[in-house]
CSV table of C-alpha atoms in Angstrom, one decimal:
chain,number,residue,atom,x,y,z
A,528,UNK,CA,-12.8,-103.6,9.7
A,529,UNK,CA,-9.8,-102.4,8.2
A,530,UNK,CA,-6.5,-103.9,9.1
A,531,UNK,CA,-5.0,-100.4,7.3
A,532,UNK,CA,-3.4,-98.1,10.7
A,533,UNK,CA,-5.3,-94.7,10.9
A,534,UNK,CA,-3.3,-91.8,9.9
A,535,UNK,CA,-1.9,-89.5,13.0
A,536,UNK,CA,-1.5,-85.6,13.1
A,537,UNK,CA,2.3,-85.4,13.1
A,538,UNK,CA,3.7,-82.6,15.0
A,539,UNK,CA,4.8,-79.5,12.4
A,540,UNK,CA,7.0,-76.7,12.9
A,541,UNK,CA,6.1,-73.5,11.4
A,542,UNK,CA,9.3,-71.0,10.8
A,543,UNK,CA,8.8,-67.5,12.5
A,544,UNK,CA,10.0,-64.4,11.3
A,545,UNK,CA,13.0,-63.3,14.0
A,546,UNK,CA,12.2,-59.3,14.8
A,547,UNK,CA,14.2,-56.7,13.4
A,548,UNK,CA,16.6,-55.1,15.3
A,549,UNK,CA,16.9,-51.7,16.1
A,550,UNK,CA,20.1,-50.4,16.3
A,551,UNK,CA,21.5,-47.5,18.6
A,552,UNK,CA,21.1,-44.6,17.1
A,553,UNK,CA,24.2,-42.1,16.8
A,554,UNK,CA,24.5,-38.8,15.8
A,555,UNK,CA,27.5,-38.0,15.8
A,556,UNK,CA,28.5,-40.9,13.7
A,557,UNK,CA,25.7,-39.8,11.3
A,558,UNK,CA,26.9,-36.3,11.1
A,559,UNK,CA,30.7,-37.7,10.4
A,560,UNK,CA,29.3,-39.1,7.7
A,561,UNK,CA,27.5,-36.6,6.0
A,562,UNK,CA,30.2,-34.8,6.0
A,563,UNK,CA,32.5,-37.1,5.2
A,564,UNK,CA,30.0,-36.8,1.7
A,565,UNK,CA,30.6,-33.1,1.5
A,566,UNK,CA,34.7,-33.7,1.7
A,567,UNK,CA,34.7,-36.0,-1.2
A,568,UNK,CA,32.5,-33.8,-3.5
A,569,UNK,CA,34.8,-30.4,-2.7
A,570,UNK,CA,33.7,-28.2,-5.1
A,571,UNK,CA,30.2,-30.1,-6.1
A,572,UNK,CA,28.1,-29.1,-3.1
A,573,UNK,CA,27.0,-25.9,-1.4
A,574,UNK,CA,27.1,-25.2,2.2
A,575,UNK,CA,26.9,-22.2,4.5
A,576,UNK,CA,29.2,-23.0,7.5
A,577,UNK,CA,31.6,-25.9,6.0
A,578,UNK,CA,30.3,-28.1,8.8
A,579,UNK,CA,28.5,-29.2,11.8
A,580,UNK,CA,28.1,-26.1,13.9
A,581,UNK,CA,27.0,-26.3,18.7
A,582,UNK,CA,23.6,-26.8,19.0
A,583,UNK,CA,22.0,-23.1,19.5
A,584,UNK,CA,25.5,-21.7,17.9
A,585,UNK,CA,26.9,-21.2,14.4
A,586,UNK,CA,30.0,-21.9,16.0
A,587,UNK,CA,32.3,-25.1,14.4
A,588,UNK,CA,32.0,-28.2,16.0
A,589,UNK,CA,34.7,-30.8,15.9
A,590,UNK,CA,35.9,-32.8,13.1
A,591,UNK,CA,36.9,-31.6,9.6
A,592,UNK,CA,35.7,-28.9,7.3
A,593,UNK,CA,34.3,-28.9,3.9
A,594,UNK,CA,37.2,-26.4,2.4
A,595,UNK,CA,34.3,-24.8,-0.2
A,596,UNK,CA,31.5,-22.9,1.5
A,597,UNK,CA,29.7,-19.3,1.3
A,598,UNK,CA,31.0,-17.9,5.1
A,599,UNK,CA,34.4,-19.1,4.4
A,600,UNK,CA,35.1,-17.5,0.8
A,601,UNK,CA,35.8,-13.4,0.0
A,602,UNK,CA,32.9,-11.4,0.7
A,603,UNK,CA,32.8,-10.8,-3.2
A,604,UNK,CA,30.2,-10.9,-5.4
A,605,UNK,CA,32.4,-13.2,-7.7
A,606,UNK,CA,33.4,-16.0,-5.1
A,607,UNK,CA,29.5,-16.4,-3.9
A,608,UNK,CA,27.7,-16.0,-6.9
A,609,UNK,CA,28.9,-19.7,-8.3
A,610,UNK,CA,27.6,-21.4,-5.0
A,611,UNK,CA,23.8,-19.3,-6.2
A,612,UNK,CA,24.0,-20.3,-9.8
A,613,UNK,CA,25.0,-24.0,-8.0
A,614,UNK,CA,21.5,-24.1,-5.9
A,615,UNK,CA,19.9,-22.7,-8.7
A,616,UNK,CA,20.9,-26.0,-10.9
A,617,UNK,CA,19.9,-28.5,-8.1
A,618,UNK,CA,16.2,-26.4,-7.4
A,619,UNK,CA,15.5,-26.9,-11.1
A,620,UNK,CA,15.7,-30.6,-11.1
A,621,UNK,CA,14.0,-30.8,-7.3
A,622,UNK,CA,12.1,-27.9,-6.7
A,623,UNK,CA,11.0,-29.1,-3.1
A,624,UNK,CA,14.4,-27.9,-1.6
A,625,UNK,CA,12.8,-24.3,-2.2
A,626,UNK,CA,11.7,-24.9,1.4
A,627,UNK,CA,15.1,-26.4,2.9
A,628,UNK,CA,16.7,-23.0,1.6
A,629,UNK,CA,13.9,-20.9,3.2
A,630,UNK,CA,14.5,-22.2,6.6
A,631,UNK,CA,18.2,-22.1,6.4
A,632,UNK,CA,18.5,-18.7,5.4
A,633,UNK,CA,15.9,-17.8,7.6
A,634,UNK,CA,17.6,-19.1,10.5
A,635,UNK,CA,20.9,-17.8,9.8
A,636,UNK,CA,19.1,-14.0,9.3
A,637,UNK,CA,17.7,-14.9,13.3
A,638,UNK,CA,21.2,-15.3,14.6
A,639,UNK,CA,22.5,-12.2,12.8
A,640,UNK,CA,24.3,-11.1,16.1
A,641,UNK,CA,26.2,-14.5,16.2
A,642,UNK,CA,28.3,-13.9,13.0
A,643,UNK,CA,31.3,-11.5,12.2
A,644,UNK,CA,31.1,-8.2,10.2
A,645,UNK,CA,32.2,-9.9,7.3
A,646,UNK,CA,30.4,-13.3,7.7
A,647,UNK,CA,27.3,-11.0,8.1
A,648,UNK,CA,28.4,-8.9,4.7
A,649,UNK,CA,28.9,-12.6,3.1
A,650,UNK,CA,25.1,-13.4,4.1
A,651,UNK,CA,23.8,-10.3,2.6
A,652,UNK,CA,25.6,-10.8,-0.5
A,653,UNK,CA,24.5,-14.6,-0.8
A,654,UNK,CA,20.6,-13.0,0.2
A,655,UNK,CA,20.8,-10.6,-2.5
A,656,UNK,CA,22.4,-12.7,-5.5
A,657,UNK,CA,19.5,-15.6,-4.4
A,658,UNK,CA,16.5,-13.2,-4.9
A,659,UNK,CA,18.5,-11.5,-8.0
A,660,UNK,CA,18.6,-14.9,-9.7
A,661,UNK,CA,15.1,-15.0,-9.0
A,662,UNK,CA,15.3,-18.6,-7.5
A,663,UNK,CA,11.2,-19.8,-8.4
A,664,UNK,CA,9.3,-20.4,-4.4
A,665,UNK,CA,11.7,-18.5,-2.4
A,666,UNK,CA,9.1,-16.2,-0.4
A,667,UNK,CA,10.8,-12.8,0.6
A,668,UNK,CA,8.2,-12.0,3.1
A,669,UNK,CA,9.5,-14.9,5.5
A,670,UNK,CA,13.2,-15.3,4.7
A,671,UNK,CA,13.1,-10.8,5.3
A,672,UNK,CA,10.7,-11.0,8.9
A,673,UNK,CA,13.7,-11.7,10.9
A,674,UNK,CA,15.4,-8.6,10.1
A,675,UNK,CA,12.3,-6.9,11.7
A,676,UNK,CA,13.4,-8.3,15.4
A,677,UNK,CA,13.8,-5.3,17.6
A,678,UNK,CA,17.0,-6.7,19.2
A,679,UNK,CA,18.7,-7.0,15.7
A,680,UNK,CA,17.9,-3.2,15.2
A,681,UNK,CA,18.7,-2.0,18.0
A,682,UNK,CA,22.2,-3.4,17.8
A,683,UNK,CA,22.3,-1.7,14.4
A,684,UNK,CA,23.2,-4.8,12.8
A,685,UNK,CA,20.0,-5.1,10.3
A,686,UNK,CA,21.2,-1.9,8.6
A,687,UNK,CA,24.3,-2.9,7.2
A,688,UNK,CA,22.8,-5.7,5.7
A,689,UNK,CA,20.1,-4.7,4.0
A,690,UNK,CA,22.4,-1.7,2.7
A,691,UNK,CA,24.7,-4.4,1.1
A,692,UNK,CA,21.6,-6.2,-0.1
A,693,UNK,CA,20.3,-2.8,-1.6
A,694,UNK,CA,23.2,-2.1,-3.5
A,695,UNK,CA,23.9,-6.0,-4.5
A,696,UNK,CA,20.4,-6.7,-6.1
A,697,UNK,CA,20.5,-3.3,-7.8
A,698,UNK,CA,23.9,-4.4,-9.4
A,699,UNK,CA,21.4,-6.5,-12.1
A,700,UNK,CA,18.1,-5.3,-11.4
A,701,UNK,CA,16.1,-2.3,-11.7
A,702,UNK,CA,14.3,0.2,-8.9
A,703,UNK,CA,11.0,-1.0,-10.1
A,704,UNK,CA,12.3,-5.0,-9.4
A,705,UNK,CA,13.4,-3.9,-6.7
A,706,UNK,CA,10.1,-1.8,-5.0
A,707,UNK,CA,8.4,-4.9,-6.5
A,708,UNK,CA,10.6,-7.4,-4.2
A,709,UNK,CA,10.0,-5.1,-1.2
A,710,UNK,CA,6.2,-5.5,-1.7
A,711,UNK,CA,6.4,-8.9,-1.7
A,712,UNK,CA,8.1,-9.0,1.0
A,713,UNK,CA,5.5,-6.2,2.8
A,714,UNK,CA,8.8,-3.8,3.0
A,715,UNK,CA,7.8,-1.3,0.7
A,716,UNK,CA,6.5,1.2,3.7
A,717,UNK,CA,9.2,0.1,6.6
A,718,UNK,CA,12.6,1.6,5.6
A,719,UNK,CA,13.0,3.5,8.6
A,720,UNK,CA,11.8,0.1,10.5
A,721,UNK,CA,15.8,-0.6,9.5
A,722,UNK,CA,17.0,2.1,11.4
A,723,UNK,CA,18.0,2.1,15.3
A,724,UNK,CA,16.3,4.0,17.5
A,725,UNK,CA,18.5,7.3,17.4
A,726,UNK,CA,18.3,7.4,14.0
A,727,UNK,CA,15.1,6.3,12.7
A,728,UNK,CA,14.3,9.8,11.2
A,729,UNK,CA,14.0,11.1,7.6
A,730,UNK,CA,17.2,13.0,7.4
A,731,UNK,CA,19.2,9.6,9.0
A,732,UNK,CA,17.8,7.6,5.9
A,733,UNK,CA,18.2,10.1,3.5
A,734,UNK,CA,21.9,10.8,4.6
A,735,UNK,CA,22.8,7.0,5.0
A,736,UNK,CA,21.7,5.8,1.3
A,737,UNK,CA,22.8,9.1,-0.4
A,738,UNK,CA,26.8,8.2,1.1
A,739,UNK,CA,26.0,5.1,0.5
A,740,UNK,CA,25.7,5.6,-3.1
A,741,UNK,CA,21.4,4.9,-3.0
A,742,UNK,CA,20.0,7.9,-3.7
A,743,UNK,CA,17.2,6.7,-5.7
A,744,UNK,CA,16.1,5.0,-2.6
A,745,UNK,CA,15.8,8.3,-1.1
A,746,UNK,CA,13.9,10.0,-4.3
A,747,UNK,CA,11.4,6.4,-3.6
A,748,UNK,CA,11.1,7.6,-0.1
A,749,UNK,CA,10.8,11.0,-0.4
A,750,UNK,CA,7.9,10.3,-2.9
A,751,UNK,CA,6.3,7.7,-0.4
A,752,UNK,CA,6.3,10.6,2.3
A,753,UNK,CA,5.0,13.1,0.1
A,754,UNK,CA,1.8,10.2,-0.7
A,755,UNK,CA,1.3,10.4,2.6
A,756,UNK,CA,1.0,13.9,3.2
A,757,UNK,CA,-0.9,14.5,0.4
A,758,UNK,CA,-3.2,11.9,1.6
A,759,UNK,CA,-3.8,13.2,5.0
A,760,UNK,CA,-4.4,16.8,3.0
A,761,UNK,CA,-6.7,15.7,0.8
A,762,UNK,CA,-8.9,14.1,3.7
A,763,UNK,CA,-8.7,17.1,5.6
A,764,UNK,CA,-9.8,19.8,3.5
A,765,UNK,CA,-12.5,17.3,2.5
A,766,UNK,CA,-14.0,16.7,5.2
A,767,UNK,CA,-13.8,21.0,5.7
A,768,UNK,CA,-15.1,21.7,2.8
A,769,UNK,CA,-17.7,19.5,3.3
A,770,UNK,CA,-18.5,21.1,6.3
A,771,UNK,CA,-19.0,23.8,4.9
A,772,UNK,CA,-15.9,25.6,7.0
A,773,UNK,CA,-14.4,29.2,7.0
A,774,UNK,CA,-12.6,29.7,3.9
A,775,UNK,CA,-10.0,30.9,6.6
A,776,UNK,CA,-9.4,27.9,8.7
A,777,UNK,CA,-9.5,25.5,4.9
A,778,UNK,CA,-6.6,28.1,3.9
A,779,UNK,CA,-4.4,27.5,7.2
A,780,UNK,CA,-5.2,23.7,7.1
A,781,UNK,CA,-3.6,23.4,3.7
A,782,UNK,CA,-0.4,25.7,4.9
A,783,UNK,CA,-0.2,23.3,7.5
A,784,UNK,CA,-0.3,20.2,5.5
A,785,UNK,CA,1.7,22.0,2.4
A,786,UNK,CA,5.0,22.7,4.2
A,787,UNK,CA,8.6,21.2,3.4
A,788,UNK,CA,11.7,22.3,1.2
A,789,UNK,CA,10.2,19.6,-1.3
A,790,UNK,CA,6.7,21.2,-1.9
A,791,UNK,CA,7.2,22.7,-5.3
A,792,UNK,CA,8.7,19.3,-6.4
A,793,UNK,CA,5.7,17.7,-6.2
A,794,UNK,CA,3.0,21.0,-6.5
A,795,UNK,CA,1.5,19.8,-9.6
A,796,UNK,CA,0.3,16.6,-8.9
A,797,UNK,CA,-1.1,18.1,-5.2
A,798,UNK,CA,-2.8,20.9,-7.1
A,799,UNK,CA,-4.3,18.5,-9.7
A,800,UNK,CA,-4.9,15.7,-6.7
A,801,UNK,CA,-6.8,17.8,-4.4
A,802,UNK,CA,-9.1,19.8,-6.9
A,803,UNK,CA,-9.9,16.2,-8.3
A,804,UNK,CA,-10.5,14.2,-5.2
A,805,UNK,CA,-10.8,16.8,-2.7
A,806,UNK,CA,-12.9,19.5,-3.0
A,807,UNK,CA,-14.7,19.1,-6.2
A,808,UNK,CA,-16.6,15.8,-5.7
A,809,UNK,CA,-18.1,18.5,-2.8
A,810,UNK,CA,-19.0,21.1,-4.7
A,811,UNK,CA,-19.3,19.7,-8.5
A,812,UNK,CA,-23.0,19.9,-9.4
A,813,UNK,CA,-23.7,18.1,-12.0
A,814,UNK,CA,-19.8,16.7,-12.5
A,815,UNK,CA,-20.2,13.0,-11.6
A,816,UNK,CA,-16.8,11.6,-12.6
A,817,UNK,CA,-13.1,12.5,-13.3
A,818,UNK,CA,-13.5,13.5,-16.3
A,819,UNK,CA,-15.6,15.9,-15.7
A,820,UNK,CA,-13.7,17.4,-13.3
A,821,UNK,CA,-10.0,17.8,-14.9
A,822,UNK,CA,-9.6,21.2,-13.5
A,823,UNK,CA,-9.5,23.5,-10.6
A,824,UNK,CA,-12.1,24.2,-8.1
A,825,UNK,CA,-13.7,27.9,-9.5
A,826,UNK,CA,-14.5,26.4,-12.8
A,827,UNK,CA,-17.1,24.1,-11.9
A,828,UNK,CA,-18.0,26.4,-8.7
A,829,UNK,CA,-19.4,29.0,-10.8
A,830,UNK,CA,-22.3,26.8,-11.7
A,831,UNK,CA,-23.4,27.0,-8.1
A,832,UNK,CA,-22.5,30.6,-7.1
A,833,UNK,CA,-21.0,32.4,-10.2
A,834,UNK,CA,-17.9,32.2,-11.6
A,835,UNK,CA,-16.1,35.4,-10.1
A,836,UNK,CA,-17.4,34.9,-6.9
A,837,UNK,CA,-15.7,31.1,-6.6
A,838,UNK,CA,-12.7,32.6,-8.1
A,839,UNK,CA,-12.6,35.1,-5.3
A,840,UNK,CA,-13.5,32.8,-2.4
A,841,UNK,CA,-10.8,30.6,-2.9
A,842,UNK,CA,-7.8,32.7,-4.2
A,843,UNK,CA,-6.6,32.2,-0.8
A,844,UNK,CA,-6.6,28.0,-1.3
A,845,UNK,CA,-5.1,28.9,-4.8
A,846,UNK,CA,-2.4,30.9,-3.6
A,847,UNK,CA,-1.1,28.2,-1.1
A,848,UNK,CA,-0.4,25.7,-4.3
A,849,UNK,CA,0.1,28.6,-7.1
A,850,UNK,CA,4.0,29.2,-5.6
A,851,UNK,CA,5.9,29.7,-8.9
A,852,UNK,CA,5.4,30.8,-12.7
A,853,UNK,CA,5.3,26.7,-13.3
A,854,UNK,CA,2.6,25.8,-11.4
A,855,UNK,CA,0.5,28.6,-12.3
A,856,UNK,CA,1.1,27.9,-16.0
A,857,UNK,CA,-0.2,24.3,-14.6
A,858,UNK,CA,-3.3,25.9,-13.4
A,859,UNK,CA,-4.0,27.8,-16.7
A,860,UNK,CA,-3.6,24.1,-18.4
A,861,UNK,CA,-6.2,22.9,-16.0
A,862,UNK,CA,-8.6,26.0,-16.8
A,863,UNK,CA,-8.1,25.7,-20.7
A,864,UNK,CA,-9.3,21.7,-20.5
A,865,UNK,CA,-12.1,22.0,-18.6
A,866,UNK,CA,-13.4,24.8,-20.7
A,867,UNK,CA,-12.2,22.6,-24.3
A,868,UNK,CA,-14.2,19.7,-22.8
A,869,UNK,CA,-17.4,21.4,-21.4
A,870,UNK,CA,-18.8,23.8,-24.4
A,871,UNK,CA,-20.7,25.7,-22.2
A,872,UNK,CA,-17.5,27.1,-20.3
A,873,UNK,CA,-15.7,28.1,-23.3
A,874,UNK,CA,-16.9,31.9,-23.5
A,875,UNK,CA,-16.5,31.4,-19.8
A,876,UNK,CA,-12.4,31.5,-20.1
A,877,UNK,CA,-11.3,34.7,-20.8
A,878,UNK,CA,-12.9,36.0,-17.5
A,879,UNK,CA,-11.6,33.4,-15.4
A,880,UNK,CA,-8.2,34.3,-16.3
A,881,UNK,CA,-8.9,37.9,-15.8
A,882,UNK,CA,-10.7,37.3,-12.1
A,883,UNK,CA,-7.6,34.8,-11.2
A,884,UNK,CA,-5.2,37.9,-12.4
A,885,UNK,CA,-7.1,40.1,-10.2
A,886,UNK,CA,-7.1,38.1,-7.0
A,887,UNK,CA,-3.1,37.6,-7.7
A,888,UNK,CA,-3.3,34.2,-8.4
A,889,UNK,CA,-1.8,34.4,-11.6
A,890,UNK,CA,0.9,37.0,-12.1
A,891,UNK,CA,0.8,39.0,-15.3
A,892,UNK,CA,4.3,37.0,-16.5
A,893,UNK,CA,2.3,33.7,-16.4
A,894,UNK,CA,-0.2,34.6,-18.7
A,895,UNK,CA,1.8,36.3,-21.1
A,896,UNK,CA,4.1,33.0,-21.4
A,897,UNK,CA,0.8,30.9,-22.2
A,898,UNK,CA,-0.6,33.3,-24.6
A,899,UNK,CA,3.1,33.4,-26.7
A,900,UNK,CA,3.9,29.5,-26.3
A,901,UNK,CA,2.3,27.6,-23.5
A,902,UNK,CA,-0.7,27.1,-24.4
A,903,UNK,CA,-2.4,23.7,-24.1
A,904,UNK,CA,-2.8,22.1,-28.0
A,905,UNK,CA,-6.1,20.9,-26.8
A,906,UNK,CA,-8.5,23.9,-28.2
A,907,UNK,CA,-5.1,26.2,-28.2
A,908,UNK,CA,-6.1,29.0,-31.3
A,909,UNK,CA,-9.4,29.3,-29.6
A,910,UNK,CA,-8.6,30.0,-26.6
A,911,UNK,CA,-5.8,32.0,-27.9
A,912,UNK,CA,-8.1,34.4,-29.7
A,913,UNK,CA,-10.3,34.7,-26.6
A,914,UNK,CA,-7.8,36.0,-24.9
A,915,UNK,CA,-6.0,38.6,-27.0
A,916,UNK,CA,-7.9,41.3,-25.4
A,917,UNK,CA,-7.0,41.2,-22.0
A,918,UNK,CA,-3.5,40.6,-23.1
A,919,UNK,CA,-3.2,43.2,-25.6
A,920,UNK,CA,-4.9,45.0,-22.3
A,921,UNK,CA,-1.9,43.7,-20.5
A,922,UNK,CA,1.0,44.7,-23.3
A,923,UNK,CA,-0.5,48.1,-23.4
A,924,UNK,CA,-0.3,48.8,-19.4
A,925,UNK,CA,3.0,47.3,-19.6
A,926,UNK,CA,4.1,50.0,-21.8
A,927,UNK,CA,2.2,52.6,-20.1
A,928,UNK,CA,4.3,51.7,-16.8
């Protein structure tokens, strides 16, 4: 055996990591410090408020202010476009702020009622240079819902904003940016949603934006209303015609529909509207697209039931469009391309004319201006010499009288 000792475990001591320690958390130290950031940098950061605001409030809290922010400057365009042009910069080099902006101006468009007249006319300036700048990610449809809040409207404050917004954005942009912001934003069809109650009528809006220097908001209305009606027309005296209803009853449907001090405005695209969409996809025959059909109902009736006798069944419809000398010079234009593009109702022309002058759709002035220099190019010395007849016809009872 060995005289050697054995070798003994020795007793080790194995370092442990100590556990971190959390410290109390404090807020308001936190905030003090952030804004202790924004006092340093005056002039190279962008805030809204200039500091910490109550919880649930956009009142101040305590402690200083950051002397450079949007609700505290002019409400000019020139003191609040630099803080836009400023975000614009820092979303360039980190786009994913896109959504911190959302949500603040979101939230500040929910507490409308909380701010001043002119903090509110600050907001809507600093809203309308941000979407005029076109800031890339900045979704109108959710930074806009707020203003959609019954309470808002009702206390009239959504109006004058979106007025100042209206005016502001058009400043740089056109009506067509701005109808295409509106879309985006699923406004297009709500203006009067921007009215209070006791106003939200057609005349209010049209009276507000007009003194408010708008009026080609109104004209976009106007025309967005008169879509509508035309609409709701066209579907009705479809779905008469189709039915195969009195001519009576189709004729007080369309006076009905066809009423307003801005009817003639519009007449010519209602007269060329219905007859395409309306009633001669009813009563067509053989006509199986547009193109076919670029005229008035008695041309391509006559294949059915004979030219005169259309033209006499529906003078009545005619006469409820046919108003002025205009729109029946637009009528002749819409007989004299339908017989150029279909050769077999060419010979057909001069006696459509003469059966509309005999119901009293066309007045004897009308035709005498399309014969001498109205005529459509398309076809124009043909149809020209088809009708010197009846005109000379015309000429001669003229002088006779």
């Amino acid at each position: 055996m060995s005289s050697k000792e054995k070798p003994t475990l020795g007793v080790t001591r194995i370092k442990t990591r100590k556990r971190n320690i959390a410290a109390p958390l404090d807020p308001a130290a936190f905030a003090d410090a952030v804004v202790q950031i924004y006092l340093e940098n005056a002039g190279d950061l962008v805030v809204f408020t200039g500091g910490r605001t109550q919880p649930g409030t956009i009142k101040s809290d305590e402690g200083e202010r950051h002397p450079y922010s949007v609700l505290d400057c002019q409400p000019k365009r020139e003191t609040i476009l630099p803080s836009v042009l400023y975000i614009q910069k820092i979303l360039r080099r980190r786009p994913f702020l896109i959504k911190n902006l959302e949500n603040v101006m979101r939230k500040f468009l929910q507490s409308l009622e909380l701010f001043e007249e002119n903090e509110r006319q600050k907001l809507a300036l600093f809203t309308a240079l941000t979407f005029s700048q076109k800031l890339s990610g900045l979704p109108p449809e959710t930074v806009f819902q707020p203003l959609f809040k019954d309470n808002l409207v009702a206390k009239g404050l959504v109006l004058p904003f979106i007025t100042i917004f209206f005016r502001e954005y058009l400043v740089d942009n056109s009506l067509d940016d701005l109808i295409a912001l509106l879309k985006r934003g699923k406004m297009e069809d709500n203006l009067l949603d921007f009215f209070p109650p006791g106003r939200h009528n057609d005349e209010c809006l049209s009276e507000h934006f007009k003194r408010e220097g708008l009026p080609a908001l109104v004209q976009y209305h106007e025309k967005k209303i008169f879509e509508v009606k035309l609409k709701e027309m066209k579907t009705a005296l479809t779905t008469q015609i189709a039915e195969e209803t009195d001519v009576s009853e189709v004729i007080e449907t369309a006076k009905h529909h066809w009423s307003g001090k801005n009817q003639q405005q519009n007449a010519n695209v209602a007269l060329r509207q219905f007859f395409y969409e309306a009633y001669l996809p009813q009563v067509g025959g053989t006509c199986n697209n547009r193109d076919e059909i670029d005229s008035p109902e008695f041309v391509t009736l006559q294949t059915n039931m004979g030219m005169e006798k259309g033209v006499k069944t529906w003078a009545g419809l005619l006469n409820v469009f046919c108003t002025s000398g205009k729109l029946e010079l637009e009528l002749m234009y819409k007989v004299q391309i339908q017989c150029y593009e279909d050769t077999k109702l060419m010979k057909l022309f001069p006696e459509i004319i003469r059966s509309l002058y005999e119901q009293d759709v066309l007045a004897e002035d009308s035709i005498l201006h399309w014969f001498r220099k109205g005529a459509n190019p398309k076809g124009m010395q043909t149809f020209v010499k088809a009708l010197e007849s009846f005109v000379n016809w015309l000429e001669e009872a003229e002088e006779e009288e």
